[in-house]
Amino acid sequence: MVRSPCCEKEHTRKGPWSKEEDDRLTRHIMFHGIGRSWRVLPREAGLNRCGKSCRLRWINYLQPGVKRGNFTLLENIMIMNLHAQLGNKWSTIAGRLPGRTDNEIKNHWNTNLKHFLLADGTDPRTHKPLSTAIFTTTAPPNNRINSSDTTRTPPTDSTISMSVVTTNNSSTTTTMTKEVQVESYSKLNLELSLALPSH
DNA sequence: AATCGTATCAACCGCACACCT
DNA sequence: AAGGTGTGCGGTTGATACGAT
């Protein structure tokens, strides 16, 4: 069975979205909704884009309620915890973090949190300890973890002791503690216990 | 000031699955 | 039941920003 392409590639625009395209897509969806399908939406909206591209743009950036910017410490901890439970189920993880999209979480994981775990000597895929050899050859970028909790004290470079307590389905509890450089916190000792809803 | 290396993240691609006919 | 289509997901790429030299 040969599947037809999702769009006529030679006639559709690719690459970054312009302000005008964003406005056009937003206005169309606000006024008409998504309609019959993503495939016909770009034509109806007068956009020279693939339906898939429109969907991605809307879901990740234009949709009301999408949070932009740095992840809070709590969000970081939740992502680590959920990833330990679910693996690379980015859409499921995104579903537990209001306003965050799967793409953003995936990027954040790959650029920050994965390195954080590696620096801690933890395998980011399995969340189990790595061998020393791997640990010593991998360093996190700038040795940092982003945080933007503006309700706290003014930003200063400081260190926190972060403990992540993970409880999996078989009630096995693991604790990971790490001294981390965080931009917006004075020295504090944070311990959070997050448990996933059981299904 | 110029160049190079690295980090970040928006966007694309291909696959799998669900749904429809 | 089988084929066709649409959608969503996860992996990957590439452009850009930024810092170091």
JSON list of C-alpha atoms (C1' of nucleotides) in Angstrom, two decimals:
[
{"chain": "A", "resi": 1, "resn": "MET", "atom": "CA", "xyz": [0.00, 0.00, 0.00]},
{"chain": "A", "resi": 2, "resn": "VAL", "atom": "CA", "xyz": [1.46, 3.36, -0.99]},
{"chain": "A", "resi": 3, "resn": "ARG", "atom": "CA", "xyz": [0.49, 6.15, 1.23]},
{"chain": "A", "resi": 4, "resn": "SER", "atom": "CA", "xyz": [-0.14, 9.57, -0.28]},
{"chain": "A", "resi": 5, "resn": "PRO", "atom": "CA", "xyz": [2.01, 12.35, 1.13]},
{"chain": "A", "resi": 6, "resn": "CYS", "atom": "CA", "xyz": [0.36, 14.55, 3.73]},
{"chain": "A", "resi": 7, "resn": "CYS", "atom": "CA", "xyz": [0.78, 17.54, 1.42]},
{"chain": "A", "resi": 8, "resn": "GLU", "atom": "CA", "xyz": [2.26, 18.59, -1.88]},
{"chain": "A", "resi": 9, "resn": "LYS", "atom": "CA", "xyz": [5.76, 19.19, -0.63]},
{"chain": "A", "resi": 10, "resn": "GLU", "atom": "CA", "xyz": [6.92, 21.20, -3.62]},
{"chain": "A", "resi": 11, "resn": "HIS", "atom": "CA", "xyz": [4.15, 23.76, -3.12]},
{"chain": "A", "resi": 12, "resn": "THR", "atom": "CA", "xyz": [4.32, 24.22, 0.62]},
{"chain": "A", "resi": 13, "resn": "ARG", "atom": "CA", "xyz": [6.48, 26.60, 2.56]},
{"chain": "A", "resi": 14, "resn": "LYS", "atom": "CA", "xyz": [8.91, 25.27, 5.14]},
{"chain": "A", "resi": 15, "resn": "GLY", "atom": "CA", "xyz": [11.01, 26.78, 7.88]},
{"chain": "A", "resi": 16, "resn": "PRO", "atom": "CA", "xyz": [10.27, 29.42, 10.49]},
{"chain": "A", "resi": 17, "resn": "TRP", "atom": "CA", "xyz": [6.81, 30.94, 10.66]},
{"chain": "A", "resi": 18, "resn": "SER", "atom": "CA", "xyz": [6.37, 34.63, 9.90]},
{"chain": "A", "resi": 19, "resn": "LYS", "atom": "CA", "xyz": [4.26, 36.97, 12.03]},
{"chain": "A", "resi": 20, "resn": "GLU", "atom": "CA", "xyz": [1.73, 37.15, 9.21]},
{"chain": "A", "resi": 21, "resn": "GLU", "atom": "CA", "xyz": [1.40, 33.36, 9.01]},
{"chain": "A", "resi": 22, "resn": "ASP", "atom": "CA", "xyz": [0.98, 33.16, 12.77]},
{"chain": "A", "resi": 23, "resn": "ASP", "atom": "CA", "xyz": [-1.73, 35.82, 12.67]},
{"chain": "A", "resi": 24, "resn": "ARG", "atom": "CA", "xyz": [-3.49, 34.13, 9.79]},
{"chain": "A", "resi": 25, "resn": "LEU", "atom": "CA", "xyz": [-3.49, 30.73, 11.50]},
{"chain": "A", "resi": 26, "resn": "THR", "atom": "CA", "xyz": [-4.57, 32.15, 14.85]},
{"chain": "A", "resi": 27, "resn": "ARG", "atom": "CA", "xyz": [-7.39, 34.20, 13.34]},
{"chain": "A", "resi": 28, "resn": "HIS", "atom": "CA", "xyz": [-8.63, 31.23, 11.32]},
{"chain": "A", "resi": 29, "resn": "ILE", "atom": "CA", "xyz": [-8.70, 28.84, 14.27]},
{"chain": "A", "resi": 30, "resn": "MET", "atom": "CA", "xyz": [-10.19, 31.41, 16.65]},
{"chain": "A", "resi": 31, "resn": "PHE", "atom": "CA", "xyz": [-12.95, 32.12, 14.13]},
{"chain": "A", "resi": 32, "resn": "HIS", "atom": "CA", "xyz": [-13.64, 28.69, 12.58]},
{"chain": "A", "resi": 33, "resn": "GLY", "atom": "CA", "xyz": [-12.02, 26.24, 14.94]},
{"chain": "A", "resi": 34, "resn": "ILE", "atom": "CA", "xyz": [-9.83, 23.46, 13.60]},
{"chain": "A", "resi": 35, "resn": "GLY", "atom": "CA", "xyz": [-12.65, 22.37, 11.34]},
{"chain": "A", "resi": 36, "resn": "ARG", "atom": "CA", "xyz": [-12.80, 19.18, 9.30]},
{"chain": "A", "resi": 37, "resn": "SER", "atom": "CA", "xyz": [-9.14, 18.30, 9.40]},
{"chain": "A", "resi": 38, "resn": "TRP", "atom": "CA", "xyz": [-5.65, 19.71, 9.69]},
{"chain": "A", "resi": 39, "resn": "ARG", "atom": "CA", "xyz": [-5.08, 18.66, 6.14]},
{"chain": "A", "resi": 40, "resn": "VAL", "atom": "CA", "xyz": [-7.58, 21.10, 4.66]},
{"chain": "A", "resi": 41, "resn": "LEU", "atom": "CA", "xyz": [-7.08, 23.84, 7.26]},
{"chain": "A", "resi": 42, "resn": "PRO", "atom": "CA", "xyz": [-4.09, 25.53, 5.63]},
{"chain": "A", "resi": 43, "resn": "ARG", "atom": "CA", "xyz": [-5.96, 25.83, 2.34]},
{"chain": "A", "resi": 44, "resn": "GLU", "atom": "CA", "xyz": [-9.02, 27.26, 4.07]},
{"chain": "A", "resi": 45, "resn": "ALA", "atom": "CA", "xyz": [-6.85, 29.66, 6.06]},
{"chain": "A", "resi": 46, "resn": "GLY", "atom": "CA", "xyz": [-4.97, 30.76, 2.96]},
{"chain": "A", "resi": 47, "resn": "LEU", "atom": "CA", "xyz": [-1.70, 29.37, 4.24]},
{"chain": "A", "resi": 48, "resn": "ASN", "atom": "CA", "xyz": [0.91, 27.82, 2.02]},
{"chain": "A", "resi": 49, "resn": "ARG", "atom": "CA", "xyz": [1.83, 25.29, 4.70]},
{"chain": "A", "resi": 50, "resn": "CYS", "atom": "CA", "xyz": [1.48, 21.61, 5.38]},
{"chain": "A", "resi": 51, "resn": "GLY", "atom": "CA", "xyz": [-1.34, 20.66, 7.76]},
{"chain": "A", "resi": 52, "resn": "LYS", "atom": "CA", "xyz": [1.10, 18.97, 10.07]},
{"chain": "A", "resi": 53, "resn": "SER", "atom": "CA", "xyz": [3.16, 22.12, 10.25]},
{"chain": "A", "resi": 54, "resn": "CYS", "atom": "CA", "xyz": [0.06, 24.15, 11.14]},
{"chain": "A", "resi": 55, "resn": "ARG", "atom": "CA", "xyz": [-0.91, 21.70, 13.84]},
{"chain": "A", "resi": 56, "resn": "LEU", "atom": "CA", "xyz": [2.56, 21.80, 15.40]},
{"chain": "A", "resi": 57, "resn": "ARG", "atom": "CA", "xyz": [2.69, 25.60, 15.28]},
{"chain": "A", "resi": 58, "resn": "TRP", "atom": "CA", "xyz": [-0.71, 25.93, 16.88]},
{"chain": "A", "resi": 59, "resn": "ILE", "atom": "CA", "xyz": [-0.19, 23.35, 19.60]},
{"chain": "A", "resi": 60, "resn": "ASN", "atom": "CA", "xyz": [3.31, 24.39, 20.58]},
{"chain": "A", "resi": 61, "resn": "TYR", "atom": "CA", "xyz": [3.22, 28.17, 20.24]},
{"chain": "A", "resi": 62, "resn": "LEU", "atom": "CA", "xyz": [-0.01, 29.86, 19.26]},
{"chain": "A", "resi": 63, "resn": "GLN", "atom": "CA", "xyz": [-2.59, 28.05, 21.33]},
{"chain": "A", "resi": 64, "resn": "PRO", "atom": "CA", "xyz": [-3.78, 30.17, 24.29]},
{"chain": "A", "resi": 65, "resn": "GLY", "atom": "CA", "xyz": [-2.32, 29.06, 27.61]},
{"chain": "A", "resi": 66, "resn": "VAL", "atom": "CA", "xyz": [1.01, 27.83, 26.28]},
{"chain": "A", "resi": 67, "resn": "LYS", "atom": "CA", "xyz": [3.72, 28.75, 28.78]},
{"chain": "A", "resi": 68, "resn": "ARG", "atom": "CA", "xyz": [7.00, 30.07, 27.45]},
{"chain": "A", "resi": 69, "resn": "GLY", "atom": "CA", "xyz": [10.31, 30.55, 29.18]},
{"chain": "A", "resi": 70, "resn": "ASN", "atom": "CA", "xyz": [12.29, 28.85, 31.89]},
{"chain": "A", "resi": 71, "resn": "PHE", "atom": "CA", "xyz": [11.03, 25.86, 33.77]},
{"chain": "A", "resi": 72, "resn": "THR", "atom": "CA", "xyz": [10.47, 26.27, 37.50]},
{"chain": "A", "resi": 73, "resn": "LEU", "atom": "CA", "xyz": [12.26, 24.04, 39.96]},
{"chain": "A", "resi": 74, "resn": "LEU", "atom": "CA", "xyz": [9.01, 22.22, 40.67]},
{"chain": "A", "resi": 75, "resn": "GLU", "atom": "CA", "xyz": [8.47, 21.59, 36.96]},
{"chain": "A", "resi": 76, "resn": "ASN", "atom": "CA", "xyz": [12.01, 20.25, 36.64]},
{"chain": "A", "resi": 77, "resn": "ILE", "atom": "CA", "xyz": [11.45, 17.87, 39.51]},
{"chain": "A", "resi": 78, "resn": "MET", "atom": "CA", "xyz": [8.11, 16.75, 38.11]},
{"chain": "A", "resi": 79, "resn": "ILE", "atom": "CA", "xyz": [9.64, 16.07, 34.71]},
{"chain": "A", "resi": 80, "resn": "MET", "atom": "CA", "xyz": [12.44, 14.02, 36.25]},
{"chain": "A", "resi": 81, "resn": "ASN", "atom": "CA", "xyz": [9.98, 12.07, 38.30]},
{"chain": "A", "resi": 82, "resn": "LEU", "atom": "CA", "xyz": [7.57, 11.46, 35.44]},
{"chain": "A", "resi": 83, "resn": "HIS", "atom": "CA", "xyz": [10.39, 10.51, 33.10]},
{"chain": "A", "resi": 84, "resn": "ALA", "atom": "CA", "xyz": [11.62, 7.98, 35.64]},
{"chain": "A", "resi": 85, "resn": "GLN", "atom": "CA", "xyz": [8.14, 6.47, 35.60]},
{"chain": "A", "resi": 86, "resn": "LEU", "atom": "CA", "xyz": [7.14, 6.82, 31.97]},
{"chain": "A", "resi": 87, "resn": "GLY", "atom": "CA", "xyz": [10.31, 7.13, 29.91]},
{"chain": "A", "resi": 88, "resn": "ASN", "atom": "CA", "xyz": [10.17, 9.24, 26.74]},
{"chain": "A", "resi": 89, "resn": "LYS", "atom": "CA", "xyz": [6.40, 9.61, 26.82]},
{"chain": "A", "resi": 90, "resn": "TRP", "atom": "CA", "xyz": [6.65, 13.33, 26.24]},
{"chain": "A", "resi": 91, "resn": "SER", "atom": "CA", "xyz": [3.00, 13.90, 25.45]},
{"chain": "A", "resi": 92, "resn": "THR", "atom": "CA", "xyz": [1.93, 12.09, 28.62]},
{"chain": "A", "resi": 93, "resn": "ILE", "atom": "CA", "xyz": [4.44, 14.07, 30.66]},
{"chain": "A", "resi": 94, "resn": "ALA", "atom": "CA", "xyz": [3.22, 17.29, 29.02]},
{"chain": "A", "resi": 95, "resn": "GLY", "atom": "CA", "xyz": [-0.31, 16.36, 30.00]},
{"chain": "A", "resi": 96, "resn": "ARG", "atom": "CA", "xyz": [0.72, 16.51, 33.66]},
{"chain": "A", "resi": 97, "resn": "LEU", "atom": "CA", "xyz": [2.35, 19.92, 33.32]},
{"chain": "A", "resi": 98, "resn": "PRO", "atom": "CA", "xyz": [-0.29, 22.52, 32.47]},
{"chain": "A", "resi": 99, "resn": "GLY", "atom": "CA", "xyz": [0.81, 24.93, 29.76]},
{"chain": "A", "resi": 100, "resn": "ARG", "atom": "CA", "xyz": [3.86, 22.96, 28.73]},
{"chain": "A", "resi": 101, "resn": "THR", "atom": "CA", "xyz": [4.06, 21.14, 25.41]},
{"chain": "A", "resi": 102, "resn": "ASP", "atom": "CA", "xyz": [5.66, 17.81, 24.60]},
{"chain": "A", "resi": 103, "resn": "ASN", "atom": "CA", "xyz": [8.14, 19.46, 22.26]},
{"chain": "A", "resi": 104, "resn": "GLU", "atom": "CA", "xyz": [9.28, 21.97, 24.85]},
{"chain": "A", "resi": 105, "resn": "ILE", "atom": "CA", "xyz": [9.65, 19.32, 27.54]},
{"chain": "A", "resi": 106, "resn": "LYS", "atom": "CA", "xyz": [11.55, 17.06, 25.16]},
{"chain": "A", "resi": 107, "resn": "ASN", "atom": "CA", "xyz": [13.93, 19.89, 24.25]},
{"chain": "A", "resi": 108, "resn": "HIS", "atom": "CA", "xyz": [14.38, 20.84, 27.88]},
{"chain": "A", "resi": 109, "resn": "TRP", "atom": "CA", "xyz": [15.10, 17.26, 28.79]},
{"chain": "A", "resi": 110, "resn": "ASN", "atom": "CA", "xyz": [17.65, 16.80, 26.04]},
{"chain": "A", "resi": 111, "resn": "THR", "atom": "CA", "xyz": [19.45, 20.08, 26.69]},
{"chain": "A", "resi": 112, "resn": "ASN", "atom": "CA", "xyz": [19.34, 20.37, 30.48]},
{"chain": "A", "resi": 113, "resn": "LEU", "atom": "CA", "xyz": [17.90, 17.60, 32.59]},
{"chain": "A", "resi": 114, "resn": "LYS", "atom": "CA", "xyz": [19.63, 14.74, 30.80]},
{"chain": "A", "resi": 115, "resn": "HIS", "atom": "CA", "xyz": [22.99, 16.37, 31.50]},
{"chain": "A", "resi": 116, "resn": "PHE", "atom": "CA", "xyz": [21.98, 16.97, 35.08]},
{"chain": "A", "resi": 117, "resn": "LEU", "atom": "CA", "xyz": [21.33, 13.26, 35.57]},
{"chain": "A", "resi": 118, "resn": "LEU", "atom": "CA", "xyz": [24.55, 12.31, 33.79]},
{"chain": "A", "resi": 119, "resn": "ALA", "atom": "CA", "xyz": [26.48, 14.63, 36.07]},
{"chain": "A", "resi": 120, "resn": "ASP", "atom": "CA", "xyz": [24.85, 12.89, 38.98]},
{"chain": "A", "resi": 121, "resn": "GLY", "atom": "CA", "xyz": [26.09, 9.56, 37.66]},
{"chain": "A", "resi": 122, "resn": "THR", "atom": "CA", "xyz": [22.61, 8.48, 36.67]},
{"chain": "A", "resi": 123, "resn": "ASP", "atom": "CA", "xyz": [21.62, 6.97, 33.36]},
{"chain": "A", "resi": 124, "resn": "PRO", "atom": "CA", "xyz": [19.00, 9.36, 31.94]},
{"chain": "A", "resi": 125, "resn": "ARG", "atom": "CA", "xyz": [17.19, 6.54, 30.18]},
{"chain": "A", "resi": 126, "resn": "THR", "atom": "CA", "xyz": [16.89, 4.13, 33.06]},
{"chain": "A", "resi": 127, "resn": "HIS", "atom": "CA", "xyz": [17.43, 6.50, 36.01]},
{"chain": "A", "resi": 128, "resn": "LYS", "atom": "CA", "xyz": [19.81, 3.91, 37.41]},
{"chain": "A", "resi": 129, "resn": "PRO", "atom": "CA", "xyz": [23.43, 4.53, 38.40]},
{"chain": "A", "resi": 130, "resn": "LEU", "atom": "CA", "xyz": [25.98, 4.71, 35.61]},
{"chain": "A", "resi": 131, "resn": "SER", "atom": "CA", "xyz": [29.45, 3.26, 35.69]},
{"chain": "A", "resi": 132, "resn": "THR", "atom": "CA", "xyz": [32.15, 5.65, 36.93]},
{"chain": "A", "resi": 133, "resn": "ALA", "atom": "CA", "xyz": [33.77, 5.65, 33.49]},
{"chain": "A", "resi": 134, "resn": "ILE", "atom": "CA", "xyz": [30.72, 7.18, 31.85]},
{"chain": "A", "resi": 135, "resn": "PHE", "atom": "CA", "xyz": [30.17, 9.58, 34.71]},
{"chain": "A", "resi": 136, "resn": "THR", "atom": "CA", "xyz": [33.63, 11.07, 34.55]},
{"chain": "A", "resi": 137, "resn": "THR", "atom": "CA", "xyz": [33.52, 11.69, 30.82]},
{"chain": "A", "resi": 138, "resn": "THR", "atom": "CA", "xyz": [30.25, 13.61, 30.78]},
{"chain": "A", "resi": 139, "resn": "ALA", "atom": "CA", "xyz": [29.65, 17.10, 32.10]},
{"chain": "A", "resi": 140, "resn": "PRO", "atom": "CA", "xyz": [26.50, 19.21, 32.12]},
{"chain": "A", "resi": 141, "resn": "PRO", "atom": "CA", "xyz": [26.48, 22.44, 30.09]},
{"chain": "A", "resi": 142, "resn": "ASN", "atom": "CA", "xyz": [27.50, 25.29, 32.38]},
{"chain": "A", "resi": 143, "resn": "ASN", "atom": "CA", "xyz": [26.72, 23.02, 35.33]},
{"chain": "A", "resi": 144, "resn": "ARG", "atom": "CA", "xyz": [23.30, 24.52, 35.80]},
{"chain": "A", "resi": 145, "resn": "ILE", "atom": "CA", "xyz": [19.63, 23.83, 35.96]},
{"chain": "A", "resi": 146, "resn": "ASN", "atom": "CA", "xyz": [17.25, 26.61, 34.99]},
{"chain": "A", "resi": 147, "resn": "SER", "atom": "CA", "xyz": [14.74, 28.07, 37.30]},
{"chain": "A", "resi": 148, "resn": "SER", "atom": "CA", "xyz": [12.60, 31.19, 37.09]},
{"chain": "A", "resi": 149, "resn": "ASP", "atom": "CA", "xyz": [10.55, 31.29, 40.23]},
{"chain": "A", "resi": 150, "resn": "THR", "atom": "CA", "xyz": [10.08, 35.03, 40.60]},
{"chain": "A", "resi": 151, "resn": "THR", "atom": "CA", "xyz": [8.23, 34.76, 43.89]},
{"chain": "A", "resi": 152, "resn": "ARG", "atom": "CA", "xyz": [11.46, 34.07, 45.69]},
{"chain": "A", "resi": 153, "resn": "THR", "atom": "CA", "xyz": [14.38, 36.22, 46.68]},
{"chain": "A", "resi": 154, "resn": "PRO", "atom": "CA", "xyz": [16.24, 38.27, 44.04]},
{"chain": "A", "resi": 155, "resn": "PRO", "atom": "CA", "xyz": [18.37, 36.21, 41.64]},
{"chain": "A", "resi": 156, "resn": "THR", "atom": "CA", "xyz": [21.75, 35.21, 42.95]},
{"chain": "A", "resi": 157, "resn": "ASP", "atom": "CA", "xyz": [24.01, 32.36, 41.99]},
{"chain": "A", "resi": 158, "resn": "SER", "atom": "CA", "xyz": [23.56, 29.87, 44.75]},
{"chain": "A", "resi": 159, "resn": "THR", "atom": "CA", "xyz": [23.47, 26.21, 45.59]},
{"chain": "A", "resi": 160, "resn": "ILE", "atom": "CA", "xyz": [20.56, 24.10, 46.68]},
{"chain": "A", "resi": 161, "resn": "SER", "atom": "CA", "xyz": [20.41, 20.54, 47.80]},
{"chain": "A", "resi": 162, "resn": "MET", "atom": "CA", "xyz": [17.73, 18.92, 45.67]},
{"chain": "A", "resi": 163, "resn": "SER", "atom": "CA", "xyz": [16.24, 15.60, 46.62]},
{"chain": "A", "resi": 164, "resn": "VAL", "atom": "CA", "xyz": [13.92, 13.77, 44.29]},
{"chain": "A", "resi": 165, "resn": "VAL", "atom": "CA", "xyz": [11.99, 10.96, 45.90]},
{"chain": "A", "resi": 166, "resn": "THR", "atom": "CA", "xyz": [10.56, 8.55, 43.36]},
{"chain": "A", "resi": 167, "resn": "THR", "atom": "CA", "xyz": [7.96, 5.96, 44.15]},
{"chain": "A", "resi": 168, "resn": "ASN", "atom": "CA", "xyz": [7.23, 3.52, 41.37]},
{"chain": "A", "resi": 169, "resn": "ASN", "atom": "CA", "xyz": [4.29, 1.20, 40.86]},
{"chain": "A", "resi": 170, "resn": "SER", "atom": "CA", "xyz": [5.80, -1.56, 42.96]},
{"chain": "A", "resi": 171, "resn": "SER", "atom": "CA", "xyz": [6.18, 0.95, 45.84]},
{"chain": "A", "resi": 172, "resn": "THR", "atom": "CA", "xyz": [9.96, 0.94, 45.56]},
{"chain": "A", "resi": 173, "resn": "THR", "atom": "CA", "xyz": [11.28, 4.30, 46.69]},
{"chain": "A", "resi": 174, "resn": "THR", "atom": "CA", "xyz": [14.49, 5.79, 45.40]},
{"chain": "A", "resi": 175, "resn": "THR", "atom": "CA", "xyz": [15.97, 9.09, 46.47]},
{"chain": "A", "resi": 176, "resn": "MET", "atom": "CA", "xyz": [18.37, 11.18, 44.44]},
{"chain": "A", "resi": 177, "resn": "THR", "atom": "CA", "xyz": [20.07, 14.09, 46.12]},
{"chain": "A", "resi": 178, "resn": "LYS", "atom": "CA", "xyz": [22.23, 16.57, 44.29]},
{"chain": "A", "resi": 179, "resn": "GLU", "atom": "CA", "xyz": [23.88, 19.90, 45.05]},
{"chain": "A", "resi": 180, "resn": "VAL", "atom": "CA", "xyz": [22.79, 22.12, 42.18]},
{"chain": "A", "resi": 181, "resn": "GLN", "atom": "CA", "xyz": [23.65, 25.62, 41.02]},
{"chain": "A", "resi": 182, "resn": "VAL", "atom": "CA", "xyz": [20.37, 27.48, 40.71]},
{"chain": "A", "resi": 183, "resn": "GLU", "atom": "CA", "xyz": [20.12, 31.09, 39.60]},
{"chain": "A", "resi": 184, "resn": "SER", "atom": "CA", "xyz": [17.23, 32.39, 41.70]},
{"chain": "A", "resi": 185, "resn": "TYR", "atom": "CA", "xyz": [17.41, 30.76, 45.09]},
{"chain": "A", "resi": 186, "resn": "SER", "atom": "CA", "xyz": [19.31, 31.34, 48.25]},
{"chain": "A", "resi": 187, "resn": "LYS", "atom": "CA", "xyz": [20.71, 28.22, 49.85]},
{"chain": "A", "resi": 188, "resn": "LEU", "atom": "CA", "xyz": [17.89, 25.97, 50.89]},
{"chain": "A", "resi": 189, "resn": "ASN", "atom": "CA", "xyz": [17.23, 22.34, 51.37]},
{"chain": "A", "resi": 190, "resn": "LEU", "atom": "CA", "xyz": [14.32, 21.16, 49.33]},
{"chain": "A", "resi": 191, "resn": "GLU", "atom": "CA", "xyz": [12.76, 17.77, 49.56]},
{"chain": "A", "resi": 192, "resn": "LEU", "atom": "CA", "xyz": [9.76, 16.97, 47.46]},
{"chain": "A", "resi": 193, "resn": "SER", "atom": "CA", "xyz": [7.89, 13.74, 47.21]},
{"chain": "A", "resi": 194, "resn": "LEU", "atom": "CA", "xyz": [5.81, 13.31, 44.09]},
{"chain": "A", "resi": 195, "resn": "ALA", "atom": "CA", "xyz": [3.66, 10.29, 43.48]},
{"chain": "A", "resi": 196, "resn": "LEU", "atom": "CA", "xyz": [1.94, 9.51, 40.23]},
{"chain": "A", "resi": 197, "resn": "PRO", "atom": "CA", "xyz": [-1.73, 8.78, 40.20]},
{"chain": "A", "resi": 198, "resn": "SER", "atom": "CA", "xyz": [-2.21, 5.05, 40.02]},
{"chain": "A", "resi": 199, "resn": "HIS", "atom": "CA", "xyz": [-4.11, 3.71, 37.03]},
{"chain": "B", "resi": 1, "resn": "DA", "atom": "C1'", "xyz": [36.75, 42.33, 15.78]},
{"chain": "B", "resi": 2, "resn": "DA", "atom": "C1'", "xyz": [36.77, 37.85, 13.87]},
{"chain": "B", "resi": 3, "resn": "DT", "atom": "C1'", "xyz": [36.47, 33.09, 14.26]},
{"chain": "B", "resi": 4, "resn": "DC", "atom": "C1'", "xyz": [35.21, 28.88, 16.22]},
{"chain": "B", "resi": 5, "resn": "DG", "atom": "C1'", "xyz": [32.74, 25.71, 19.17]},
{"chain": "B", "resi": 6, "resn": "DT", "atom": "C1'", "xyz": [28.73, 24.71, 21.76]},
{"chain": "B", "resi": 7, "resn": "DA", "atom": "C1'", "xyz": [23.99, 25.17, 23.40]},
{"chain": "B", "resi": 8, "resn": "DT", "atom": "C1'", "xyz": [19.32, 25.95, 22.42]},
{"chain": "B", "resi": 9, "resn": "DC", "atom": "C1'", "xyz": [15.01, 25.26, 20.39]},
{"chain": "B", "resi": 10, "resn": "DA", "atom": "C1'", "xyz": [11.78, 25.60, 16.42]},
{"chain": "B", "resi": 11, "resn": "DA", "atom": "C1'", "xyz": [10.50, 22.75, 12.97]},
{"chain": "B", "resi": 12, "resn": "DC", "atom": "C1'", "xyz": [10.60, 18.66, 10.01]},
{"chain": "B", "resi": 13, "resn": "DC", "atom": "C1'", "xyz": [10.29, 13.68, 9.14]},
{"chain": "B", "resi": 14, "resn": "DG", "atom": "C1'", "xyz": [8.80, 9.08, 9.40]},
{"chain": "B", "resi": 15, "resn": "DC", "atom": "C1'", "xyz": [6.28, 5.81, 11.80]},
{"chain": "B", "resi": 16, "resn": "DA", "atom": "C1'", "xyz": [2.39, 3.84, 14.24]},
{"chain": "B", "resi": 17, "resn": "DC", "atom": "C1'", "xyz": [-2.10, 3.82, 15.53]},
{"chain": "B", "resi": 18, "resn": "DA", "atom": "C1'", "xyz": [-6.98, 4.98, 15.41]},
{"chain": "B", "resi": 19, "resn": "DC", "atom": "C1'", "xyz": [-10.73, 5.83, 12.81]},
{"chain": "B", "resi": 20, "resn": "DC", "atom": "C1'", "xyz": [-13.53, 5.75, 8.68]},
{"chain": "B", "resi": 21, "resn": "DT", "atom": "C1'", "xyz": [-15.45, 3.72, 4.51]},
{"chain": "C", "resi": 1, "resn": "DA", "atom": "C1'", "xyz": [-12.05, -7.55, 7.18]},
{"chain": "C", "resi": 2, "resn": "DA", "atom": "C1'", "xyz": [-9.14, -4.76, 4.61]},
{"chain": "C", "resi": 3, "resn": "DG", "atom": "C1'", "xyz": [-7.59, -0.66, 2.67]},
{"chain": "C", "resi": 4, "resn": "DG", "atom": "C1'", "xyz": [-7.22, 4.35, 2.97]},
{"chain": "C", "resi": 5, "resn": "DT", "atom": "C1'", "xyz": [-6.65, 8.55, 5.57]},
{"chain": "C", "resi": 6, "resn": "DG", "atom": "C1'", "xyz": [-5.78, 11.70, 9.42]},
{"chain": "C", "resi": 7, "resn": "DT", "atom": "C1'", "xyz": [-3.51, 12.59, 13.55]},
{"chain": "C", "resi": 8, "resn": "DG", "atom": "C1'", "xyz": [-0.20, 12.34, 17.18]},
{"chain": "C", "resi": 9, "resn": "DC", "atom": "C1'", "xyz": [4.21, 11.05, 18.82]},
{"chain": "C", "resi": 10, "resn": "DG", "atom": "C1'", "xyz": [9.16, 10.68, 19.30]},
{"chain": "C", "resi": 11, "resn": "DG", "atom": "C1'", "xyz": [13.57, 11.26, 17.07]},
{"chain": "C", "resi": 12, "resn": "DT", "atom": "C1'", "xyz": [16.36, 14.23, 14.62]},
{"chain": "C", "resi": 13, "resn": "DT", "atom": "C1'", "xyz": [18.04, 18.22, 12.14]},
{"chain": "C", "resi": 14, "resn": "DG", "atom": "C1'", "xyz": [19.43, 22.80, 11.19]},
{"chain": "C", "resi": 15, "resn": "DA", "atom": "C1'", "xyz": [19.45, 27.75, 12.04]},
{"chain": "C", "resi": 16, "resn": "DT", "atom": "C1'", "xyz": [20.57, 30.94, 15.34]},
{"chain": "C", "resi": 17, "resn": "DA", "atom": "C1'", "xyz": [22.44, 32.77, 19.62]},
{"chain": "C", "resi": 18, "resn": "DC", "atom": "C1'", "xyz": [25.99, 33.06, 22.64]},
{"chain": "C", "resi": 19, "resn": "DG", "atom": "C1'", "xyz": [30.37, 32.51, 24.90]},
{"chain": "C", "resi": 20, "resn": "DA", "atom": "C1'", "xyz": [35.31, 31.58, 24.60]},
{"chain": "C", "resi": 21, "resn": "DT", "atom": "C1'", "xyz": [39.58, 32.36, 22.48]}
]
